[in-house]
PDB file of N, CA and C in Angstrom:
ATOM      1  N   MET U   1      -4.735   8.866  -2.947  1.00 53.00           N
ATOM      2  CA  MET U   1      -3.463   9.474  -2.638  1.00 53.00           C
ATOM      3  C   MET U   1      -4.021  11.018  -2.743  1.00 53.00           C
ATOM      4  N   SER U   2      -3.465  11.885  -1.487  1.00 70.00           N
ATOM      5  CA  SER U   2      -3.976  13.276  -1.324  1.00 70.00           C
ATOM      6  C   SER U   2      -2.821  14.307  -1.821  1.00 70.00           C
ATOM      7  N   ASP U   3      -3.481  15.604  -2.424  1.00 75.00           N
ATOM      8  CA  ASP U   3      -2.437  16.629  -2.626  1.00 75.00           C
ATOM      9  C   ASP U   3      -1.364  16.890  -1.311  1.00 75.00           C
ATOM     10  N   GLN U   4      -2.098  16.595   0.118  1.00 78.00           N
ATOM     11  CA  GLN U   4      -1.549  16.866   0.989  1.00 78.00           C
ATOM     12  C   GLN U   4      -0.355  16.047   1.303  1.00 78.00           C
ATOM     13  N   ASN U   5      -0.356  15.057   1.090  1.00 80.00           N
ATOM     14  CA  ASN U   5       0.887  13.942   1.257  1.00 80.00           C
ATOM     15  C   ASN U   5       1.826  14.061   0.268  1.00 80.00           C
ATOM     16  N   VAL U   6       1.351  14.679  -1.056  1.00 83.00           N
ATOM     17  CA  VAL U   6       2.353  15.212  -2.014  1.00 83.00           C
ATOM     18  C   VAL U   6       3.495  16.408  -1.488  1.00 83.00           C
ATOM     19  N   ARG U   7       2.682  17.385  -0.564  1.00 86.00           N
ATOM     20  CA  ARG U   7       3.093  18.171  -0.380  1.00 86.00           C
ATOM     21  C   ARG U   7       4.235  17.932   0.645  1.00 86.00           C
ATOM     22  N   ASN U   8       3.575  17.237   1.771  1.00 85.00           N
ATOM     23  CA  ASN U   8       4.369  17.091   2.528  1.00 85.00           C
ATOM     24  C   ASN U   8       5.731  16.036   2.415  1.00 85.00           C
ATOM     25  N   ALA U   9       5.216  15.416   1.393  1.00 87.00           N
ATOM     26  CA  ALA U   9       6.792  14.667   0.824  1.00 87.00           C
ATOM     27  C   ALA U   9       7.563  15.627   0.179  1.00 87.00           C
ATOM     28  N   GLY U  10       7.568  16.954  -0.108  1.00 90.00           N
ATOM     29  CA  GLY U  10       8.492  17.761  -0.210  1.00 90.00           C
ATOM     30  C   GLY U  10       7.919  18.487  -1.686  1.00 90.00           C
ATOM     31  N   PHE U  11       6.858  18.127  -2.387  1.00 88.00           N
ATOM     32  CA  PHE U  11       6.672  18.315  -3.681  1.00 88.00           C
ATOM     33  C   PHE U  11       5.649  19.510  -3.332  1.00 88.00           C
ATOM     34  N   THR U  12       5.999  21.233  -3.623  1.00 89.00           N
ATOM     35  CA  THR U  12       5.332  21.718  -3.406  1.00 89.00           C
ATOM     36  C   THR U  12       4.986  23.030  -4.475  1.00 89.00           C
ATOM     37  N   PRO U  13       3.945  24.003  -4.551  1.00 90.00           N
ATOM     38  CA  PRO U  13       3.632  24.901  -5.625  1.00 90.00           C
ATOM     39  C   PRO U  13       5.194  25.948  -5.420  1.00 90.00           C
ATOM     40  N   SER U  14       5.737  25.923  -4.972  1.00 91.00           N
ATOM     41  CA  SER U  14       7.037  26.661  -5.054  1.00 91.00           C
ATOM     42  C   SER U  14       8.320  26.113  -5.418  1.00 91.00           C
ATOM     43  N   GLY U  15       8.149  24.693  -5.196  1.00 91.00           N
ATOM     44  CA  GLY U  15       9.443  23.982  -5.975  1.00 91.00           C
ATOM     45  C   GLY U  15       9.751  22.968  -4.886  1.00 91.00           C
ATOM     46  N   ILE U  16      10.581  21.814  -4.831  1.00 93.00           N
ATOM     47  CA  ILE U  16      11.163  20.960  -4.026  1.00 93.00           C
ATOM     48  C   ILE U  16      11.736  21.301  -2.587  1.00 93.00           C
ATOM     49  N   THR U  17      11.263  20.960  -1.732  1.00 94.00           N
ATOM     50  CA  THR U  17      11.912  21.380  -0.267  1.00 94.00           C
ATOM     51  C   THR U  17      13.021  20.570  -0.127  1.00 94.00           C
ATOM     52  N   GLY U  18      13.927  21.578   0.155  1.00 94.00           N
ATOM     53  CA  GLY U  18      15.220  20.879   0.710  1.00 94.00           C
ATOM     54  C   GLY U  18      15.211  20.087   1.550  1.00 94.00           C
ATOM     55  N   GLY U  19      15.862  19.257   1.796  1.00 94.00           N
ATOM     56  CA  GLY U  19      16.008  17.825   3.036  1.00 94.00           C
ATOM     57  C   GLY U  19      14.967  17.060   3.141  1.00 94.00           C
ATOM     58  N   SER U  20      13.891  17.056   2.124  1.00 92.00           N
ATOM     59  CA  SER U  20      12.617  16.383   1.996  1.00 92.00           C
ATOM     60  C   SER U  20      12.872  15.302   1.381  1.00 92.00           C
ATOM     61  N   LEU U  21      11.874  13.973   1.167  1.00 88.00           N
ATOM     62  CA  LEU U  21      11.880  13.139   0.404  1.00 88.00           C
ATOM     63  C   LEU U  21      11.803  13.519  -0.901  1.00 88.00           C
ATOM     64  N   ALA U  22      11.357  14.384  -1.078  1.00 89.00           N
ATOM     65  CA  ALA U  22      11.208  15.124  -2.428  1.00 89.00           C
ATOM     66  C   ALA U  22      12.959  15.188  -3.119  1.00 89.00           C
ATOM     67  N   SER U  23      13.511  15.932  -2.188  1.00 92.00           N
ATOM     68  CA  SER U  23      15.004  16.259  -2.500  1.00 92.00           C
ATOM     69  C   SER U  23      15.596  15.066  -2.364  1.00 92.00           C
ATOM     70  N   SER U  24      15.389  14.183  -1.824  1.00 89.00           N
ATOM     71  CA  SER U  24      16.128  12.763  -1.930  1.00 89.00           C
ATOM     72  C   SER U  24      16.056  11.813  -3.075  1.00 89.00           C
ATOM     73  N   MET U  25      14.870  12.034  -3.483  1.00 85.00           N
ATOM     74  CA  MET U  25      14.376  11.380  -4.874  1.00 85.00           C
ATOM     75  C   MET U  25      15.085  12.009  -5.924  1.00 85.00           C
ATOM     76  N   MET U  26      15.013  13.580  -6.143  1.00 89.00           N
ATOM     77  CA  MET U  26      15.510  14.169  -7.100  1.00 89.00           C
ATOM     78  C   MET U  26      17.186  13.785  -7.224  1.00 89.00           C
ATOM     79  N   SER U  27      17.692  13.868  -6.044  1.00 90.00           N
ATOM     80  CA  SER U  27      18.930  14.014  -5.874  1.00 90.00           C
ATOM     81  C   SER U  27      19.426  12.165  -6.451  1.00 90.00           C
ATOM     82  N   HIS U  28      18.472  10.983  -5.691  1.00 84.00           N
ATOM     83  CA  HIS U  28      19.042   9.846  -6.401  1.00 84.00           C
ATOM     84  C   HIS U  28      18.757   9.735  -7.932  1.00 84.00           C
ATOM     85  N   GLU U  29      17.707  10.281  -8.254  1.00 84.00           N
ATOM     86  CA  GLU U  29      17.028  10.191  -9.988  1.00 84.00           C
ATOM     87  C   GLU U  29      18.021  10.490 -10.977  1.00 84.00           C
ATOM     88  N   ALA U  30      18.615  12.119 -10.427  1.00 88.00           N
ATOM     89  CA  ALA U  30      19.896  12.745 -11.013  1.00 88.00           C
ATOM     90  C   ALA U  30      20.743  12.149 -11.179  1.00 88.00           C
ATOM     91  N   ARG U  31      21.666  11.382 -10.154  1.00 87.00           N
ATOM     92  CA  ARG U  31      22.543  10.435 -10.377  1.00 87.00           C
ATOM     93  C   ARG U  31      22.386   9.126 -11.054  1.00 87.00           C
ATOM     94  N   SER U  32      21.113   8.454 -10.848  1.00 81.00           N
ATOM     95  CA  SER U  32      21.456   7.711 -11.925  1.00 81.00           C
ATOM     96  C   SER U  32      20.740   7.718 -13.121  1.00 81.00           C
ATOM     97  N   SER U  33      20.602   9.096 -13.342  1.00 83.00           N
ATOM     98  CA  SER U  33      20.584   9.184 -15.074  1.00 83.00           C
ATOM     99  C   SER U  33      21.272  10.145 -15.652  1.00 83.00           C
ATOM    100  N   GLY U  34      22.711  10.017 -14.976  1.00 89.00           N
ATOM    101  CA  GLY U  34      23.880  11.180 -15.264  1.00 89.00           C
ATOM    102  C   GLY U  34      23.881  12.504 -15.048  1.00 89.00           C
ATOM    103  N   GLY U  35      22.924  12.889 -13.898  1.00 86.00           N
ATOM    104  CA  GLY U  35      22.626  14.356 -13.600  1.00 86.00           C
ATOM    105  C   GLY U  35      21.912  15.440 -13.867  1.00 86.00           C
ATOM    106  N   GLY U  36      20.725  14.641 -14.967  1.00 86.00           N
ATOM    107  CA  GLY U  36      19.405  15.582 -15.128  1.00 86.00           C
ATOM    108  C   GLY U  36      18.145  14.589 -14.402  1.00 86.00           C
ATOM    109  N   VAL U  37      16.854  15.071 -13.873  1.00 86.00           N
ATOM    110  CA  VAL U  37      15.962  14.413 -13.679  1.00 86.00           C
ATOM    111  C   VAL U  37      15.153  14.303 -15.067  1.00 86.00           C
ATOM    112  N   PRO U  38      15.144  13.066 -15.447  1.00 82.00           N
ATOM    113  CA  PRO U  38      13.990  13.211 -16.931  1.00 82.00           C
ATOM    114  C   PRO U  38      12.669  13.508 -16.786  1.00 82.00           C
ATOM    115  N   SER U  39      12.291  14.218 -17.725  1.00 84.00           N
ATOM    116  CA  SER U  39      11.019  14.367 -17.843  1.00 84.00           C
ATOM    117  C   SER U  39      10.050  13.218 -17.984  1.00 84.00           C
ATOM    118  N   GLY U  40       8.955  13.004 -17.142  1.00 80.00           N
ATOM    119  CA  GLY U  40       7.983  12.111 -17.077  1.00 80.00           C
ATOM    120  C   GLY U  40       8.393  11.098 -16.366  1.00 80.00           C
ATOM    121  N   GLY U  41       9.666  11.206 -15.391  1.00 80.00           N
ATOM    122  CA  GLY U  41      10.369  10.568 -14.216  1.00 80.00           C
ATOM    123  C   GLY U  41       9.341  10.731 -12.915  1.00 80.00           C
ATOM    124  N   PRO U  42       9.746   9.687 -12.115  1.00 81.00           N
ATOM    125  CA  PRO U  42       8.975  10.168 -10.700  1.00 81.00           C
ATOM    126  C   PRO U  42       8.971  11.459 -10.050  1.00 81.00           C
ATOM    127  N   THR U  43       9.930  12.022 -10.151  1.00 84.00           N
ATOM    128  CA  THR U  43      10.326  13.194  -9.358  1.00 84.00           C
ATOM    129  C   THR U  43       9.603  14.151 -10.252  1.00 84.00           C
ATOM    130  N   SER U  44       9.832  14.413 -11.702  1.00 84.00           N
ATOM    131  CA  SER U  44       9.002  15.515 -12.223  1.00 84.00           C
ATOM    132  C   SER U  44       7.541  15.453 -11.909  1.00 84.00           C
ATOM    133  N   THR U  45       7.045  14.027 -12.236  1.00 83.00           N
ATOM    134  CA  THR U  45       5.612  13.627 -11.971  1.00 83.00           C
ATOM    135  C   THR U  45       5.122  14.326 -11.023  1.00 83.00           C
ATOM    136  N   LEU U  46       5.480  13.926  -9.738  1.00 83.00           N
ATOM    137  CA  LEU U  46       5.268  14.047  -8.466  1.00 83.00           C
ATOM    138  C   LEU U  46       5.155  16.015  -8.441  1.00 83.00           C
ATOM    139  N   GLN U  47       6.323  16.491  -8.853  1.00 87.00           N
ATOM    140  CA  GLN U  47       6.664  17.798  -8.913  1.00 87.00           C
ATOM    141  C   GLN U  47       5.690  18.397  -9.467  1.00 87.00           C
ATOM    142  N   GLY U  48       5.244  18.043 -10.646  1.00 84.00           N
ATOM    143  CA  GLY U  48       3.918  18.721 -11.612  1.00 84.00           C
ATOM    144  C   GLY U  48       2.636  18.460 -10.733  1.00 84.00           C
ATOM    145  N   MET U  49       2.158  17.586 -10.012  1.00 82.00           N
ATOM    146  CA  MET U  49       0.999  17.169  -9.205  1.00 82.00           C
ATOM    147  C   MET U  49       1.232  18.006  -8.058  1.00 82.00           C
ATOM    148  N   GLY U  50       2.440  18.022  -7.431  1.00 81.00           N
ATOM    149  CA  GLY U  50       2.542  18.640  -6.333  1.00 81.00           C
ATOM    150  C   GLY U  50       2.211  20.599  -6.356  1.00 81.00           C
ATOM    151  N   ALA U  51       2.603  21.100  -7.891  1.00 83.00           N
ATOM    152  CA  ALA U  51       2.579  22.397  -8.048  1.00 83.00           C
ATOM    153  C   ALA U  51       1.260  22.732  -8.382  1.00 83.00           C
ATOM    154  N   LYS U  52       0.483  21.748  -8.910  1.00 80.00           N
ATOM    155  CA  LYS U  52      -0.962  22.271  -9.281  1.00 80.00           C
ATOM    156  C   LYS U  52      -2.031  21.651  -8.741  1.00 80.00           C
ATOM    157  N   GLY U  53      -1.389  20.717  -7.506  1.00 74.00           N
ATOM    158  CA  GLY U  53      -2.489  20.101  -6.798  1.00 74.00           C
ATOM    159  C   GLY U  53      -3.576  19.473  -7.406  1.00 74.00           C
ATOM    160  N   THR U  54      -3.113  18.643  -8.400  1.00 69.00           N
ATOM    161  CA  THR U  54      -3.754  17.755  -8.863  1.00 69.00           C
ATOM    162  C   THR U  54      -3.629  16.320  -8.909  1.00 69.00           C
ATOM    163  N   THR U  55      -3.621  15.590  -7.785  1.00 66.00           N
ATOM    164  CA  THR U  55      -3.074  14.372  -7.462  1.00 66.00           C
ATOM    165  C   THR U  55      -4.141  13.445  -7.280  1.00 66.00           C
ATOM    166  N   HIS U  56      -5.281  13.818  -6.637  1.00 63.00           N
ATOM    167  CA  HIS U  56      -7.028  13.140  -6.435  1.00 63.00           C
ATOM    168  C   HIS U  56      -7.270  12.762  -7.933  1.00 63.00           C
ATOM    169  N   SER U  57      -7.116  13.880  -8.802  1.00 71.00           N
ATOM    170  CA  SER U  57      -8.129  13.666  -9.773  1.00 71.00           C
ATOM    171  C   SER U  57      -7.165  12.938 -11.086  1.00 71.00           C
ATOM    172  N   SER U  58      -5.804  12.751 -10.892  1.00 78.00           N
ATOM    173  CA  SER U  58      -5.315  12.160 -11.605  1.00 78.00           C
ATOM    174  C   SER U  58      -5.371  10.351 -11.665  1.00 78.00           C
ATOM    175  N   GLY U  59      -6.191   9.743 -10.806  1.00 80.00           N
ATOM    176  CA  GLY U  59      -6.513   8.713 -10.541  1.00 80.00           C
ATOM    177  C   GLY U  59      -5.397   7.556  -9.694  1.00 80.00           C
ATOM    178  N   PHE U  60      -4.632   8.163  -9.037  1.00 78.00           N
ATOM    179  CA  PHE U  60      -3.587   7.892  -7.832  1.00 78.00           C
ATOM    180  C   PHE U  60      -4.921   7.761  -6.593  1.00 78.00           C
ATOM    181  N   THR U  61      -5.539   6.690  -6.089  1.00 80.00           N
ATOM    182  CA  THR U  61      -5.865   6.752  -4.747  1.00 80.00           C
ATOM    183  C   THR U  61      -5.458   5.968  -3.680  1.00 80.00           C
ATOM    184  N   SER U  62      -5.896   5.890  -2.667  1.00 78.00           N
ATOM    185  CA  SER U  62      -5.551   5.122  -1.380  1.00 78.00           C
ATOM    186  C   SER U  62      -6.289   3.699  -1.188  1.00 78.00           C
ATOM    187  N   SER U  63      -7.098   3.662  -2.497  1.00 81.00           N
ATOM    188  CA  SER U  63      -7.320   2.096  -2.735  1.00 81.00           C
ATOM    189  C   SER U  63      -6.935   1.698  -4.090  1.00 81.00           C
ATOM    190  N   GLY U  64      -5.944   2.315  -4.753  1.00 84.00           N
ATOM    191  CA  GLY U  64      -5.349   1.835  -5.988  1.00 84.00           C
ATOM    192  C   GLY U  64      -5.281   2.552  -7.075  1.00 84.00           C
ATOM    193  N   ILE U  65      -5.149   2.218  -8.397  1.00 85.00           N
ATOM    194  CA  ILE U  65      -5.200   3.184  -9.394  1.00 85.00           C
ATOM    195  C   ILE U  65      -6.836   3.045  -9.932  1.00 85.00           C
ATOM    196  N   SER U  66      -7.271   4.295 -10.247  1.00 85.00           N
ATOM    197  CA  SER U  66      -8.441   4.010 -10.708  1.00 85.00           C
ATOM    198  C   SER U  66      -8.502   3.753 -12.382  1.00 85.00           C
ATOM    199  N   GLY U  67      -9.451   2.821 -12.701  1.00 86.00           N
ATOM    200  CA  GLY U  67      -9.398   2.550 -14.141  1.00 86.00           C
ATOM    201  C   GLY U  67      -9.832   3.607 -15.238  1.00 86.00           C
ATOM    202  N   GLY U  68      -9.450   3.576 -16.279  1.00 85.00           N
ATOM    203  CA  GLY U  68      -9.137   4.948 -17.520  1.00 85.00           C
ATOM    204  C   GLY U  68      -9.015   6.275 -16.952  1.00 85.00           C
ATOM    205  N   SER U  69      -8.041   6.283 -15.881  1.00 83.00           N
ATOM    206  CA  SER U  69      -7.726   7.588 -15.213  1.00 83.00           C
ATOM    207  C   SER U  69      -6.094   7.617 -16.055  1.00 83.00           C
ATOM    208  N   LYS U  70      -5.493   8.828 -15.691  1.00 79.00           N
ATOM    209  CA  LYS U  70      -4.316   9.248 -16.300  1.00 79.00           C
ATOM    210  C   LYS U  70      -3.612   8.362 -15.325  1.00 79.00           C
ATOM    211  N   ALA U  71      -3.500   7.853 -14.424  1.00 82.00           N
ATOM    212  CA  ALA U  71      -2.625   6.921 -13.779  1.00 82.00           C
ATOM    213  C   ALA U  71      -2.818   5.761 -14.421  1.00 82.00           C
ATOM    214  N   SER U  72      -3.850   5.376 -14.657  1.00 85.00           N
ATOM    215  CA  SER U  72      -4.239   3.914 -15.382  1.00 85.00           C
ATOM    216  C   SER U  72      -3.599   3.830 -16.849  1.00 85.00           C
ATOM    217  N   SER U  73      -3.192   5.086 -17.371  1.00 83.00           N
ATOM    218  CA  SER U  73      -2.752   5.339 -18.867  1.00 83.00           C
ATOM    219  C   SER U  73      -1.099   5.184 -18.549  1.00 83.00           C
ATOM    220  N   MET U  74      -0.797   5.799 -17.855  1.00 79.00           N
ATOM    221  CA  MET U  74       0.744   5.605 -16.927  1.00 79.00           C
ATOM    222  C   MET U  74       1.404   4.520 -16.792  1.00 79.00           C
ATOM    223  N   MET U  75       0.377   3.636 -16.202  1.00 83.00           N
ATOM    224  CA  MET U  75       0.780   2.320 -15.323  1.00 83.00           C
ATOM    225  C   MET U  75       0.902   1.486 -16.946  1.00 83.00           C
ATOM    226  N   SER U  76      -0.196   1.477 -17.767  1.00 86.00           N
ATOM    227  CA  SER U  76      -0.245   1.025 -18.732  1.00 86.00           C
ATOM    228  C   SER U  76       0.895   1.058 -19.720  1.00 86.00           C
ATOM    229  N   LYS U  77       1.437   2.290 -19.997  1.00 82.00           N
ATOM    230  CA  LYS U  77       2.405   2.721 -20.780  1.00 82.00           C
ATOM    231  C   LYS U  77       3.761   2.306 -20.311  1.00 82.00           C
ATOM    232  N   GLU U  78       3.913   2.233 -19.109  1.00 81.00           N
ATOM    233  CA  GLU U  78       5.135   1.799 -18.120  1.00 81.00           C
ATOM    234  C   GLU U  78       5.190   0.196 -18.150  1.00 81.00           C
ATOM    235  N   ALA U  79       4.102  -0.550 -18.155  1.00 84.00           N
ATOM    236  CA  ALA U  79       4.090  -2.014 -18.277  1.00 84.00           C
ATOM    237  C   ALA U  79       4.613  -2.226 -19.609  1.00 84.00           C
ATOM    238  N   THR U  80       4.122  -1.616 -20.855  1.00 85.00           N
ATOM    239  CA  THR U  80       4.225  -1.953 -21.906  1.00 85.00           C
ATOM    240  C   THR U  80       5.959  -1.838 -22.361  1.00 85.00           C
ATOM    241  N   SER U  81       6.513  -0.993 -21.791  1.00 78.00           N
ATOM    242  CA  SER U  81       7.930  -0.679 -21.926  1.00 78.00           C
ATOM    243  C   SER U  81       8.918  -1.523 -21.088  1.00 78.00           C
ATOM    244  N   HIS U  82       8.227  -1.866 -20.206  1.00 79.00           N
ATOM    245  CA  HIS U  82       9.090  -2.750 -19.513  1.00 79.00           C
ATOM    246  C   HIS U  82       8.980  -4.335 -19.513  1.00 79.00           C
ATOM    247  N   GLY U  83       8.250  -5.032 -20.997  1.00 85.00           N
ATOM    248  CA  GLY U  83       7.890  -6.158 -20.920  1.00 85.00           C
ATOM    249  C   GLY U  83       6.829  -6.584 -19.874  1.00 85.00           C
ATOM    250  N   GLY U  84       5.607  -5.710 -19.764  1.00 83.00           N
ATOM    251  CA  GLY U  84       4.464  -6.745 -19.206  1.00 83.00           C
ATOM    252  C   GLY U  84       4.526  -6.245 -17.562  1.00 83.00           C
ATOM    253  N   GLY U  85       5.656  -5.796 -16.859  1.00 82.00           N
ATOM    254  CA  GLY U  85       5.299  -5.391 -15.383  1.00 82.00           C
ATOM    255  C   GLY U  85       5.829  -3.803 -14.953  1.00 82.00           C
ATOM    256  N   VAL U  86       5.075  -3.438 -14.080  1.00 80.00           N
ATOM    257  CA  VAL U  86       5.660  -1.977 -13.623  1.00 80.00           C
ATOM    258  C   VAL U  86       6.702  -2.329 -12.841  1.00 80.00           C
ATOM    259  N   PRO U  87       7.650  -1.878 -12.886  1.00 78.00           N
ATOM    260  CA  PRO U  87       8.793  -1.967 -12.204  1.00 78.00           C
ATOM    261  C   PRO U  87       8.931  -1.135 -11.130  1.00 78.00           C
ATOM    262  N   ARG U  88       9.470  -1.717  -9.875  1.00 80.00           N
ATOM    263  CA  ARG U  88       9.705  -1.287  -8.476  1.00 80.00           C
ATOM    264  C   ARG U  88      10.391  -0.222  -8.848  1.00 80.00           C
ATOM    265  N   GLY U  89       9.936   1.158  -8.157  1.00 77.00           N
ATOM    266  CA  GLY U  89      10.857   2.385  -8.061  1.00 77.00           C
ATOM    267  C   GLY U  89      10.674   3.097  -9.808  1.00 77.00           C
ATOM    268  N   GLY U  90       9.727   2.816 -10.341  1.00 78.00           N
ATOM    269  CA  GLY U  90       9.516   3.414 -11.152  1.00 78.00           C
ATOM    270  C   GLY U  90       8.396   4.415 -11.198  1.00 78.00           C
ATOM    271  N   THR U  91       7.837   5.122 -12.262  1.00 75.00           N
ATOM    272  CA  THR U  91       6.920   6.540 -12.019  1.00 75.00           C
ATOM    273  C   THR U  91       5.913   5.834 -11.214  1.00 75.00           C
ATOM    274  N   THR U  92       4.911   4.930 -12.024  1.00 78.00           N
ATOM    275  CA  THR U  92       3.859   4.686 -11.465  1.00 78.00           C
ATOM    276  C   THR U  92       3.714   4.097 -10.334  1.00 78.00           C
ATOM    277  N   SER U  93       4.709   3.018  -9.741  1.00 79.00           N
ATOM    278  CA  SER U  93       4.573   2.728  -8.447  1.00 79.00           C
ATOM    279  C   SER U  93       5.320   3.602  -7.258  1.00 79.00           C
ATOM    280  N   THR U  94       6.278   4.873  -7.678  1.00 79.00           N
ATOM    281  CA  THR U  94       6.747   5.721  -6.802  1.00 79.00           C
ATOM    282  C   THR U  94       5.634   6.567  -6.444  1.00 79.00           C
ATOM    283  N   VAL U  95       4.902   6.983  -7.869  1.00 78.00           N
ATOM    284  CA  VAL U  95       3.577   7.834  -7.153  1.00 78.00           C
ATOM    285  C   VAL U  95       2.408   7.508  -6.580  1.00 78.00           C
ATOM    286  N   GLN U  96       2.111   6.054  -6.843  1.00 80.00           N
ATOM    287  CA  GLN U  96       1.036   5.296  -6.140  1.00 80.00           C
ATOM    288  C   GLN U  96       1.091   5.157  -4.593  1.00 80.00           C
ATOM    289  N   SER U  97       2.809   4.998  -4.152  1.00 79.00           N
ATOM    290  CA  SER U  97       3.263   4.970  -2.675  1.00 79.00           C
ATOM    291  C   SER U  97       3.233   5.921  -2.197  1.00 79.00           C
ATOM    292  N   ILE U  98       3.169   7.075  -2.751  1.00 75.00           N
ATOM    293  CA  ILE U  98       3.038   8.208  -1.748  1.00 75.00           C
ATOM    294  C   ILE U  98       1.579   8.966  -2.053  1.00 75.00           C
TER     295      ILE U  98
END
């Protein structure tokens, strides 16, 4: 995953771009969680990466998640909290897809 892909999706250093994929994700996530975007969810994770330009060093790569990386740790925690699998639409799968 590249910083440019994250920015192209609308997660930028100056915030989420209106009318973008990021904006749509934020709206959907806020509706499904009762009006707010939860810390640690897909939108906040991607926005943090887009603001800092840290996607590549996090372990999300075009060939998968790098072992021993922040991404690997996120995937492990998410799988544990969901009974062993990483849910479709969850933080790890969403960030990896972008």
